[in-house]
Short mmCIF file of C-alpha atoms and ligand atoms in Angstrom, two decimals:
data_model
loop_
_atom_site.label_atom_id
_atom_site.label_comp_id
_atom_site.label_asym_id
_atom_site.label_seq_id
_atom_site.Cartn_x
_atom_site.Cartn_y
_atom_site.Cartn_z
CA MET G 248 -15.38 -16.38 -33.10
CA HIS G 249 -12.24 -18.64 -32.78
CA PHE G 250 -9.29 -16.46 -31.64
CA SER G 251 -6.30 -19.28 -33.43
CA HIS G 252 -6.29 -16.63 -36.21
CA ASP G 253 -6.73 -12.69 -34.28
CA PRO G 254 -3.95 -10.92 -35.15
CA SER G 255 -3.46 -9.67 -31.27
CA GLY G 256 -2.03 -12.89 -30.44
CA THR G 257 1.43 -12.85 -31.00
CA THR G 258 3.29 -10.13 -27.59
CA GLN G 259 3.79 -7.15 -31.18
CA THR G 260 0.97 -6.77 -31.49
CA MET G 261 -0.45 -7.47 -27.26
CA MET G 262 -1.46 -4.48 -24.94
CA SER G 263 0.87 -3.28 -22.59
CA VAL G 264 0.74 -3.10 -18.96
CA ASP G 265 0.11 0.54 -18.50
CA GLU G 266 -1.86 0.48 -21.68
CA ALA G 267 -4.26 -2.14 -20.67
CA ARG G 268 -4.50 -0.42 -17.23
CA GLU G 269 -5.59 3.02 -18.92
CA ARG G 270 -8.14 1.40 -20.30
CA ILE G 271 -10.12 -0.78 -17.75
CA LEU G 272 -9.90 2.60 -15.18
CA ALA G 273 -10.97 4.66 -17.54
CA CYS G 274 -14.34 2.42 -17.39
CA PHE G 275 -14.25 2.78 -13.82
CA ALA G 276 -15.45 5.71 -11.70
CA PRO G 277 -16.06 5.94 -7.40
CA LEU G 278 -19.78 5.01 -6.81
CA THR G 279 -22.18 7.31 -5.90
CA PRO G 280 -21.82 7.99 -2.82
CA ARG G 281 -24.23 6.65 0.28
CA ARG G 282 -25.81 7.74 3.81
CA THR G 283 -23.32 5.33 6.19
CA PRO G 284 -24.35 4.94 9.23
CA LEU G 285 -21.25 5.60 11.52
CA LEU G 286 -19.19 2.36 12.20
CA ASP G 287 -20.10 1.07 8.40
CA ALA G 288 -18.31 3.72 6.90
CA LEU G 289 -14.48 2.45 8.51
CA GLY G 290 -12.44 2.22 5.45
CA LEU G 291 -14.30 4.29 3.68
CA VAL G 292 -14.16 7.26 1.81
CA LEU G 293 -15.43 10.51 2.62
CA ALA G 294 -17.47 12.62 0.31
CA GLU G 295 -18.91 15.40 2.05
CA PRO G 296 -16.90 18.28 4.03
CA ILE G 297 -17.38 18.16 7.75
CA ILE G 298 -17.43 21.11 9.41
CA ALA G 299 -17.18 21.16 13.52
CA ARG G 300 -21.03 23.08 14.69
CA GLU G 301 -19.02 22.24 17.83
CA SER G 302 -16.39 22.56 19.24
CA ILE G 303 -13.82 19.41 21.08
CA PRO G 304 -13.35 20.14 24.06
CA PRO G 305 -17.39 22.03 23.73
CA PHE G 306 -15.89 23.35 27.45
CA THR G 307 -13.06 24.80 28.75
CA ASN G 308 -12.27 21.65 31.35
CA SER G 309 -9.68 20.14 33.64
CA ALA G 310 -6.95 18.40 32.12
CA MET G 311 -6.47 16.26 36.63
CA ASP G 312 -7.62 15.51 39.62
CA GLY G 313 -7.17 18.88 41.72
CA TYR G 314 -8.01 21.84 42.59
CA ALA G 315 -9.17 24.57 40.91
CA VAL G 316 -6.65 28.08 41.16
CA ARG G 317 -5.53 30.96 40.65
CA ALA G 318 -2.67 30.61 39.69
CA SER G 319 -1.43 34.24 41.15
CA ASP G 320 -2.56 33.21 44.42
CA THR G 321 0.29 30.08 44.12
CA ARG G 322 3.18 31.95 42.83
CA GLY G 323 6.13 30.79 44.98
CA ALA G 324 4.69 28.11 46.99
CA CYS G 325 7.27 25.40 47.81
CA PRO G 326 7.35 22.29 49.99
CA ASP G 327 8.28 24.08 53.24
CA ARG G 328 6.72 27.09 52.74
CA PRO G 329 2.81 26.03 50.38
CA ALA G 330 0.25 28.09 49.71
CA GLU G 331 -3.19 27.90 51.75
CA LEU G 332 -6.07 28.46 50.26
CA ARG G 333 -9.65 27.86 50.84
CA VAL G 334 -11.56 25.25 48.94
CA ILE G 335 -14.75 26.91 48.52
CA GLY G 336 -16.72 23.97 47.02
CA GLU G 337 -16.19 20.51 44.24
CA ALA G 338 -16.69 20.43 40.11
CA PRO G 339 -17.44 17.08 39.89
CA ALA G 340 -17.14 16.49 35.92
CA GLY G 341 -21.11 16.29 34.26
CA THR G 342 -22.28 19.65 35.85
CA PRO G 343 -22.29 22.82 34.29
CA SER G 344 -21.14 24.18 37.29
CA PRO G 345 -19.33 24.39 40.48
CA ARG G 346 -21.81 23.93 44.11
CA TRP G 347 -20.39 24.58 47.21
CA PHE G 348 -19.63 22.62 50.17
CA ILE G 349 -22.35 25.06 51.99
CA ASP G 350 -25.35 26.30 51.58
CA GLU G 351 -24.93 29.61 49.72
CA ALA G 352 -27.78 31.81 47.28
CA ILE G 353 -25.15 33.02 44.56
CA PRO G 354 -22.86 32.01 41.99
CA LEU G 355 -19.76 29.74 42.82
CA ARG G 356 -16.62 32.45 42.04
CA ILE G 357 -12.90 31.75 42.74
CA GLU G 358 -11.38 34.77 43.77
CA SER G 359 -8.04 35.68 45.38
CA GLY G 360 -6.73 32.75 47.88
CA MET G 361 -9.75 30.32 47.23
CA ALA G 362 -9.65 26.97 45.39
CA ILE G 363 -13.03 24.66 44.41
CA ARG G 364 -11.80 20.77 44.35
CA ILE G 365 -12.30 19.56 40.69
CA MET G 366 -11.81 16.50 38.80
CA THR G 367 -10.87 15.45 35.93
CA GLY G 368 -13.65 17.06 32.13
CA ALA G 369 -15.31 18.86 34.67
CA VAL G 370 -16.13 22.33 33.64
CA LEU G 371 -13.99 24.55 34.45
CA PRO G 372 -15.04 27.19 37.40
CA PRO G 373 -15.36 30.85 36.80
CA GLY G 374 -11.93 32.72 38.11
CA ALA G 375 -10.11 29.62 38.66
CA ASP G 376 -6.83 30.23 35.49
CA ALA G 377 -4.95 25.90 36.33
CA VAL G 378 -5.46 23.25 38.48
CA VAL G 379 -3.20 22.53 40.95
CA ARG G 380 -2.43 17.98 41.11
CA PHE G 381 -4.10 16.08 44.31
CA GLU G 382 -0.38 15.14 44.22
CA ASP G 383 1.07 18.70 44.61
CA THR G 384 -0.82 19.40 47.52
CA ASP G 385 -1.38 18.15 51.44
CA GLU G 386 -4.14 15.23 50.36
CA SER G 387 -1.62 13.28 49.21
CA ASP G 388 -0.83 12.15 52.89
CA THR G 389 -4.36 12.11 53.85
CA PRO G 390 -6.41 11.92 51.30
CA SER G 391 -9.72 14.07 51.08
CA THR G 392 -8.73 16.16 53.83
CA SER G 393 -10.21 19.33 52.63
CA ARG G 394 -13.90 18.64 52.98
CA SER G 395 -13.27 18.23 56.29
CA ARG G 396 -10.63 20.92 56.72
CA GLY G 397 -11.60 23.61 54.56
CA VAL G 398 -8.05 24.25 53.89
CA VAL G 399 -5.75 23.01 51.33
CA ARG G 400 -2.04 23.48 51.09
CA VAL G 401 -0.87 23.72 47.52
CA ARG G 402 3.44 22.88 47.42
CA ARG G 403 4.31 24.37 44.47
CA GLU G 404 4.06 27.30 41.98
CA ILE G 405 1.45 26.57 39.27
CA THR G 406 1.54 28.48 36.02
CA THR G 407 -1.20 29.57 34.38
CA GLY G 408 -3.44 27.41 31.88
CA GLU G 409 -1.74 24.12 33.78
CA ASN G 410 -4.47 21.36 33.28
CA VAL G 411 -6.43 22.85 31.70
CA ARG G 412 -8.19 22.37 28.57
CA HIS G 413 -9.59 24.75 26.26
CA ALA G 414 -12.84 24.94 24.50
CA GLY G 415 -11.87 24.11 21.17
CA GLU G 416 -7.79 23.39 21.29
CA ASP G 417 -8.70 20.02 19.37
CA ILE G 418 -11.06 21.72 16.91
CA LEU G 419 -13.31 25.42 16.87
CA ALA G 420 -17.02 25.04 15.41
CA GLY G 421 -17.10 25.74 12.60
CA SER G 422 -13.63 25.21 10.53
CA ILE G 423 -13.62 22.29 8.31
CA VAL G 424 -12.47 18.74 9.91
CA PHE G 425 -11.94 16.86 6.56
CA GLU G 426 -12.30 16.95 3.35
CA PRO G 427 -14.08 14.75 1.23
CA GLY G 428 -12.00 12.77 -0.28
CA THR G 429 -10.49 11.25 2.89
CA VAL G 430 -10.23 7.92 4.75
CA LEU G 431 -12.29 7.81 8.12
CA GLY G 432 -9.45 5.27 10.37
CA PRO G 433 -10.58 5.13 13.39
CA ALA G 434 -9.55 8.22 14.75
CA HIS G 435 -11.98 9.72 12.89
CA LEU G 436 -14.82 8.06 14.12
CA GLY G 437 -13.90 8.48 17.03
CA LEU G 438 -13.60 12.51 15.71
CA LEU G 439 -17.14 12.98 13.65
CA ALA G 440 -18.38 10.88 17.62
CA SER G 441 -17.17 13.74 19.39
CA LEU G 442 -19.05 15.79 16.99
CA GLY G 443 -21.95 14.21 17.21
CA TYR G 444 -22.32 12.74 13.62
CA SER G 445 -23.65 8.95 14.09
CA TRP G 446 -24.13 8.71 9.60
CA VAL G 447 -22.22 10.43 7.13
CA LEU G 448 -21.88 10.74 3.24
CA VAL G 449 -19.29 7.93 1.99
CA HIS G 450 -19.06 6.27 -1.05
CA PRO G 451 -20.34 2.16 -0.21
CA ARG G 452 -18.18 -0.51 -1.03
CA PRO G 453 -18.46 -2.16 -4.46
CA ARG G 454 -20.02 -5.73 -5.17
CA ILE G 455 -18.12 -7.94 -6.38
CA ALA G 456 -19.04 -10.92 -8.33
CA ILE G 457 -16.74 -13.98 -8.81
CA LEU G 458 -16.98 -16.80 -11.08
CA ALA G 459 -15.17 -19.75 -11.61
CA THR G 460 -15.17 -21.66 -15.23
CA GLY G 461 -14.51 -25.21 -16.21
CA ASP G 462 -15.46 -28.51 -16.03
CA GLU G 463 -12.21 -29.79 -14.51
CA VAL G 464 -13.40 -26.92 -11.45
CA VAL G 465 -14.73 -28.37 -8.43
CA PRO G 466 -17.21 -27.52 -4.59
CA ILE G 467 -14.07 -27.01 -2.33
CA ASP G 468 -15.09 -29.72 -0.23
CA TRP G 469 -16.14 -32.23 -2.89
CA PRO G 470 -14.33 -35.32 -2.94
CA LEU G 471 -12.02 -35.41 -6.01
CA GLU G 472 -12.61 -37.69 -9.95
CA PRO G 473 -10.11 -38.10 -12.00
CA GLY G 474 -9.21 -34.97 -13.32
CA GLN G 475 -10.68 -32.90 -11.17
CA ILE G 476 -9.14 -29.56 -9.12
CA ARG G 477 -10.70 -27.61 -6.67
CA ASN G 478 -12.75 -23.91 -6.64
CA SER G 479 -9.39 -22.27 -4.84
CA ASN G 480 -9.52 -19.01 -6.82
CA SER G 481 -12.96 -17.94 -6.06
CA THR G 482 -11.49 -18.21 -2.43
CA VAL G 483 -8.03 -15.97 -3.10
CA LEU G 484 -10.14 -13.71 -5.19
CA ALA G 485 -13.09 -13.02 -2.37
CA ALA G 486 -10.16 -13.15 -0.15
CA LEU G 487 -8.25 -9.83 -2.27
CA VAL G 488 -11.10 -8.26 -3.25
CA HIS G 489 -12.44 -7.78 1.12
CA GLN G 490 -8.77 -6.99 2.01
CA THR G 491 -9.08 -4.28 -1.04
CA GLY G 492 -12.65 -3.25 0.43
CA GLY G 493 -14.78 -4.07 -2.00
CA ILE G 494 -17.81 -7.02 -1.22
CA PRO G 495 -17.34 -10.56 -2.48
CA LYS G 496 -19.75 -12.75 -3.34
CA LEU G 497 -19.13 -16.13 -5.64
CA VAL G 498 -21.56 -17.55 -8.19
CA GLY G 499 -19.76 -20.14 -8.15
CA ILE G 500 -18.67 -22.79 -10.94
CA ALA G 501 -19.74 -22.28 -14.56
CA ALA G 502 -18.88 -25.54 -16.53
CA ASP G 503 -17.10 -24.81 -20.01
CA ARG G 504 -20.06 -23.94 -21.79
CA GLU G 505 -22.10 -20.32 -23.06
CA GLU G 506 -24.91 -21.65 -21.73
CA ASP G 507 -23.79 -22.22 -18.43
CA VAL G 508 -22.35 -19.40 -17.59
CA ALA G 509 -24.54 -16.91 -18.76
CA ARG G 510 -26.80 -19.17 -15.91
CA HIS G 511 -24.32 -18.06 -13.66
CA LEU G 512 -24.73 -14.86 -14.86
CA GLN G 513 -27.29 -14.09 -13.82
CA TYR G 514 -26.75 -13.65 -10.32
CA THR G 515 -24.86 -10.97 -11.04
CA HIS G 516 -27.52 -8.43 -11.68
CA ASP G 517 -26.16 -5.99 -8.29
CA ALA G 518 -22.06 -6.69 -9.17
CA ASP G 519 -20.03 -3.83 -9.63
CA LEU G 520 -17.56 -5.78 -11.31
CA ILE G 521 -17.90 -8.56 -12.19
CA LEU G 522 -14.63 -11.22 -12.28
CA THR G 523 -13.81 -14.35 -13.49
CA SER G 524 -11.12 -17.42 -13.31
CA GLY G 525 -10.32 -19.85 -16.30
CA GLY G 526 -11.94 -20.22 -19.73
CA VAL G 527 -9.68 -16.86 -21.51
CA SER G 528 -7.47 -18.27 -22.93
CA GLN G 529 -6.72 -21.02 -27.03
CA GLY G 530 -8.30 -23.91 -25.02
CA ASP G 531 -11.20 -25.65 -27.54
CA TYR G 532 -12.90 -25.24 -24.18
CA ASP G 533 -12.37 -21.83 -23.48
CA ARG G 534 -15.75 -20.28 -23.19
CA ILE G 535 -15.35 -16.75 -21.28
CA LYS G 536 -14.16 -14.13 -25.09
CA GLU G 537 -16.04 -15.32 -26.56
CA PHE G 538 -19.45 -15.59 -24.54
CA LEU G 539 -17.96 -12.07 -23.83
CA ARG G 540 -17.81 -11.35 -27.36
CA ALA G 541 -21.47 -12.83 -28.61
CA ARG G 542 -23.11 -12.12 -25.86
CA GLY G 543 -21.02 -9.01 -24.59
CA ARG G 544 -19.45 -5.78 -25.12
CA PHE G 545 -15.53 -7.42 -26.07
CA GLU G 546 -12.21 -4.24 -25.05
CA ILE G 547 -10.14 -6.40 -24.75
CA TRP G 548 -7.66 -9.91 -24.70
CA GLN G 549 -4.31 -10.41 -23.78
CA VAL G 550 -1.47 -8.56 -22.09
CA ARG G 551 1.51 -8.26 -22.42
CA ILE G 552 1.31 -9.73 -18.26
CA LYS G 553 3.56 -12.75 -17.32
CA PRO G 554 2.08 -14.69 -15.56
CA GLY G 555 -1.90 -13.38 -17.32
CA LYS G 556 -0.97 -12.94 -20.38
CA PRO G 557 -4.75 -14.55 -20.82
CA MET G 558 -6.67 -12.19 -19.81
CA ALA G 559 -9.58 -10.28 -21.22
CA PHE G 560 -12.21 -8.00 -20.43
CA GLY G 561 -15.62 -6.48 -21.45
CA PHE G 562 -19.13 -5.74 -20.41
CA VAL G 563 -21.75 -7.80 -19.43
CA ALA G 564 -24.32 -5.77 -20.13
CA ASP G 565 -23.45 -2.41 -18.45
CA THR G 566 -21.10 -4.94 -15.46
CA PRO G 567 -17.65 -4.06 -16.91
CA VAL G 568 -16.41 -8.43 -15.91
CA LEU G 569 -12.40 -8.80 -15.98
CA ALA G 570 -11.60 -11.94 -16.33
CA LEU G 571 -8.29 -13.68 -15.16
CA PRO G 572 -7.16 -16.38 -16.68
CA GLY G 573 -7.58 -20.08 -14.73
CA ASN G 574 -3.38 -20.55 -13.52
CA PRO G 575 -4.16 -19.36 -9.82
CA VAL G 576 -1.21 -16.90 -9.03
CA ALA G 577 -1.99 -16.09 -12.82
CA ALA G 578 -5.42 -15.20 -11.70
CA VAL G 579 -3.47 -13.27 -8.38
CA VAL G 580 -1.09 -11.08 -10.57
CA ALA G 581 -4.12 -10.21 -13.48
CA PHE G 582 -6.10 -9.10 -9.97
CA LEU G 583 -3.35 -7.27 -8.42
CA GLN G 584 -2.64 -4.86 -11.32
CA PHE G 585 -6.33 -4.20 -13.32
CA ALA G 586 -8.96 -5.02 -9.94
CA ARG G 587 -7.33 -4.02 -6.85
CA PRO G 588 -7.09 0.00 -8.36
CA ALA G 589 -11.11 -1.00 -10.10
CA ILE G 590 -12.05 -2.12 -7.19
CA LEU G 591 -10.14 1.43 -5.31
CA ARG G 592 -11.65 3.60 -7.58
CA LEU G 593 -15.18 2.78 -6.71
CA LEU G 594 -14.56 2.80 -3.32
CA GLY G 595 -13.74 6.75 -4.50
CA ARG G 596 -9.51 6.64 -3.12
CA ALA G 597 -7.89 8.39 -4.64
CA ASP G 598 -4.28 6.77 -4.31
CA LEU G 599 -5.14 3.32 -6.57
CA GLU G 600 -1.08 1.82 -6.24
CA PRO G 601 0.49 -0.55 -4.59
CA ILE G 602 4.18 0.88 -1.88
CA ARG G 603 7.23 0.23 -4.80
CA VAL G 604 10.33 0.83 -3.50
CA ARG G 605 13.47 -0.15 -5.20
CA ALA G 606 16.13 -2.89 -4.66
CA ARG G 607 19.01 -4.93 -6.22
CA LEU G 608 17.86 -9.17 -7.43
CA THR G 609 19.93 -11.59 -5.43
CA LYS G 610 19.30 -13.94 -8.15
CA PRO G 611 18.88 -13.42 -11.92
CA VAL G 612 15.99 -13.16 -13.43
CA GLU G 613 14.83 -14.89 -17.50
CA ASN G 614 12.09 -12.67 -19.16
CA ARG G 615 12.10 -13.70 -22.29
CA GLY G 616 9.40 -13.38 -23.99
CA ARG G 617 8.78 -9.37 -23.80
CA ARG G 618 6.18 -9.32 -20.92
CA ARG G 619 6.58 -7.42 -18.33
CA HIS G 620 6.82 -10.26 -15.13
CA PHE G 621 5.61 -10.26 -11.61
CA VAL G 622 8.67 -12.48 -10.20
CA ARG G 623 7.07 -13.87 -7.03
CA ALA G 624 9.74 -12.61 -4.83
CA LEU G 625 11.11 -11.80 -0.78
CA LEU G 626 12.52 -8.65 -0.06
CA HIS G 627 14.87 -8.21 2.93
CA ARG G 628 17.02 -5.63 4.32
CA ARG G 629 21.31 -6.21 4.47
CA SER G 630 23.28 -3.93 5.82
CA GLY G 631 20.40 -0.95 5.33
CA GLU G 632 20.11 -1.91 2.04
CA LEU G 633 16.87 -3.35 -0.17
CA TRP G 634 16.96 -6.72 -1.25
CA VAL G 635 15.53 -9.30 -3.04
CA THR G 636 14.89 -12.98 -3.88
CA PRO G 637 12.90 -14.49 -5.71
CA VAL G 638 11.35 -17.51 -4.39
CA PRO G 639 12.77 -20.48 -6.14
CA GLN G 640 9.61 -22.26 -8.02
CA GLN G 641 7.92 -19.80 -10.31
CA GLY G 642 5.65 -22.04 -12.33
CA SER G 643 2.21 -19.41 -12.24
CA GLY G 644 0.48 -22.66 -11.06
CA ILE G 645 2.90 -22.76 -7.90
CA LEU G 646 0.11 -20.59 -5.78
CA SER G 647 2.45 -21.11 -2.35
CA SER G 648 4.83 -19.01 -3.67
CA LEU G 649 2.51 -16.68 -3.49
CA VAL G 650 2.80 -18.28 0.30
CA HIS G 651 6.63 -18.00 0.36
CA GLY G 652 7.40 -14.29 -1.11
CA ASN G 653 6.42 -10.94 0.20
CA CYS G 654 6.20 -9.37 -2.94
CA LEU G 655 6.20 -8.54 -6.64
CA ALA G 656 9.03 -8.01 -7.93
CA VAL G 657 8.87 -6.39 -11.80
CA ILE G 658 11.10 -7.70 -13.97
CA PRO G 659 10.53 -4.67 -17.11
CA GLU G 660 9.03 -6.63 -20.64
CA GLU G 661 12.16 -4.52 -22.22
CA TRP G 662 15.13 -6.62 -20.18
CA SER G 663 15.54 -10.04 -21.45
CA GLU G 664 17.12 -10.14 -18.40
CA ALA G 665 18.15 -9.27 -14.86
CA PRO G 666 21.55 -10.20 -13.64
CA VAL G 667 21.80 -10.19 -9.95
CA GLY G 668 22.83 -7.37 -8.93
CA SER G 669 20.31 -5.11 -10.13
CA GLU G 670 18.36 -3.10 -8.91
CA VAL G 671 14.82 -3.16 -9.62
CA THR G 672 11.40 -2.12 -8.85
CA VAL G 673 9.51 -4.25 -6.25
CA GLU G 674 5.56 -4.56 -5.42
CA LEU G 675 4.06 -4.42 -1.87
CA TYR G 676 0.81 -5.70 -1.04
CA ASP G 677 0.73 -5.69 2.99
CA PRO G 678 1.79 -2.32 4.78
CA SER G 679 2.18 -4.88 7.14
CA ILE G 680 5.02 -6.12 4.85
CA ALA G 681 6.90 -2.99 4.88
CA ALA G 682 6.36 -1.89 8.04
CA ALA G 683 8.68 -5.07 9.78
CA ILE G 684 11.10 -4.80 7.20
CA PHE G 685 12.15 -1.47 7.60
CA ALA G 686 11.91 -2.16 11.36
CA ALA G 687 13.61 -4.69 12.03
CA GLU G 688 17.68 -4.98 10.33
CA SER G 689 18.13 -8.70 9.34
N1 LIG F 555 -2.03 -23.01 -26.54
C1 LIG F 555 -1.73 -21.81 -25.44
N2 LIG F 555 -2.23 -22.51 -24.04
C2 LIG F 555 -2.42 -21.39 -23.46
C3 LIG F 555 -1.23 -20.38 -23.22
C4 LIG F 555 -1.19 -19.97 -24.35
O1 LIG F 555 -1.06 -18.54 -24.53
N3 LIG F 555 -1.40 -20.56 -25.63
N4 LIG F 555 -1.59 -19.22 -21.70
C5 LIG F 555 -1.73 -20.45 -20.64
C6 LIG F 555 -1.70 -19.03 -19.81
S1 LIG F 555 -0.32 -17.64 -19.86
C7 LIG F 555 -2.74 -19.26 -18.83
S2 LIG F 555 -2.37 -18.12 -18.27
C8 LIG F 555 -3.74 -20.05 -18.90
C9 LIG F 555 -4.82 -20.00 -18.30
O2 LIG F 555 -5.18 -19.95 -19.57
P1 LIG F 555 -7.45 -19.69 -18.20
O3 LIG F 555 -7.56 -18.51 -18.36
O4 LIG F 555 -8.34 -20.45 -19.77
O5 LIG F 555 -7.27 -21.02 -17.35
P2 LIG F 555 -8.04 -22.74 -17.42
O6 LIG F 555 -7.06 -22.86 -19.08
O7 LIG F 555 -9.56 -22.35 -17.44
O8 LIG F 555 -7.39 -22.83 -16.76
C10 LIG F 555 -5.76 -22.49 -16.25
C11 LIG F 555 -5.45 -23.36 -15.27
O9 LIG F 555 -5.34 -23.20 -14.17
C12 LIG F 555 -6.72 -24.04 -13.33
N5 LIG F 555 -7.60 -23.57 -12.43
C13 LIG F 555 -8.90 -22.67 -13.25
N6 LIG F 555 -9.40 -22.70 -12.69
C14 LIG F 555 -9.07 -22.40 -11.62
C15 LIG F 555 -9.80 -22.33 -9.98
N7 LIG F 555 -10.85 -21.93 -9.47
N8 LIG F 555 -9.11 -22.52 -8.73
C16 LIG F 555 -8.30 -23.35 -9.02
N9 LIG F 555 -7.60 -23.73 -10.51
C17 LIG F 555 -8.20 -22.31 -11.67
C18 LIG F 555 -6.84 -25.41 -14.72
O10 LIG F 555 -7.61 -26.54 -13.97
C19 LIG F 555 -5.64 -25.00 -15.40
O11 LIG F 555 -5.10 -25.34 -15.03
O12 LIG F 555 -3.60 -21.15 -19.98
C20 LIG F 555 -1.95 -21.54 -21.11
N10 LIG F 555 -2.64 -21.71 -22.33
O1 LIG F 556 -0.93 -16.10 -17.23
MO1 LIG F 556 -0.27 -17.51 -17.44
O2 LIG F 556 0.29 -17.73 -16.41
O3 LIG F 556 1.15 -16.16 -17.76
O4 LIG F 556 1.60 -18.85 -17.97
#
């Protein structure tokens, strides 16, 4: 099948970015959840509710090193008139109950006029309702005197509950800690650890196969012969997959022959999505779309997007294939618009969108051809306002434009040009860039 007669060859009949996105995303659902070791779950999406089996903290304990006391015993205490308490024992962390300094058969309990030396994290002894820090006693002058003297002088009035951490004040046993859909960050893993979870049910990371195509494309560490270029696309795509939360698997470079594409695709049998680059345009040797037509299922070819127009979408066996254009910038832009949200959906993420802000153009941008134009640009703030400056070279082979820019400025398909000062939507794919722009006034 040759595509030169395909009616979708004109921009009018080409699919819009929004429709292509919708149709592609409809083919993706969160991967079947898998029980996963806690540390491997960082960044993944929880697939079960977490109900606390225990309280955190599990017992009422001291927040400071000092003395467990009855707050009422310190009423009116000040440096000149300290409250004098008898120290009857100690409560180190890690023991279920305090112990007497001298051998006593009866259980240790604080009554009026008594104190117990206590360490941070130790169980609050029975009878105590507050902790006074060493710094607020005469112990700060002569360390650890109470053990020998059996007496401590408290120089300050302490309120009930001071320096006490109550059982369940962070999380109460029986409460819902996390709902399914929660994205697990370091602190989420910490709470799960405190609750005794060493495995959790999460949506696994999708495996994304990456195939480069083109007779001219060679591995990056080969010497270049005339007419050849190195395979930079697979590296960029693998890094993008990794950054999005997927597991990239490079399956090599296929020559512009259908059999060679088929041969390489054998290595993609365990993939949740196949990304190819190159071979989707009008050229005599552009084999990917013919391959999808002949040996797979063909859903979409050509989208009103700039750069990235010749991209295609289909299936090989039951595995979705996103065929990205060969031009390096077109491959990245098409990845960000179509592959990124698909991978996020496989991960079970609900929010598939990048950070979007509105900013004014500092330079005009042309947009002939009625495609949605993703302009590589620099977002910056001047006198509290957001401005966006297109980088000088916008060619879809100029990979460095993505290094010099920090965002994509979106020129709508209906605009034939965007004048200076016009307000456009800007997409940010790196939250740290957004943070830097909003933190620094330039
Ligand atoms: N007659 C037409 N020609 C082209 C059209 C068109 O509509 N009509 N579209 C142009 C656009 S837009 C793009 S984008 C490219 C995309 O073409 P392909 O996806 O078929 O890609 P190739 O032709 O294989 O390669 C394009 C370009 O990219 C380089 N390339 C390819 N693979 C890699 C790689 N792995 N790493 C680095 N660079 C790669 C390749 O050498 C070419 O220079 O088609 C236009 N043509
Ligand atoms: O996709 Mo092409 O790169 O639009 O120029």
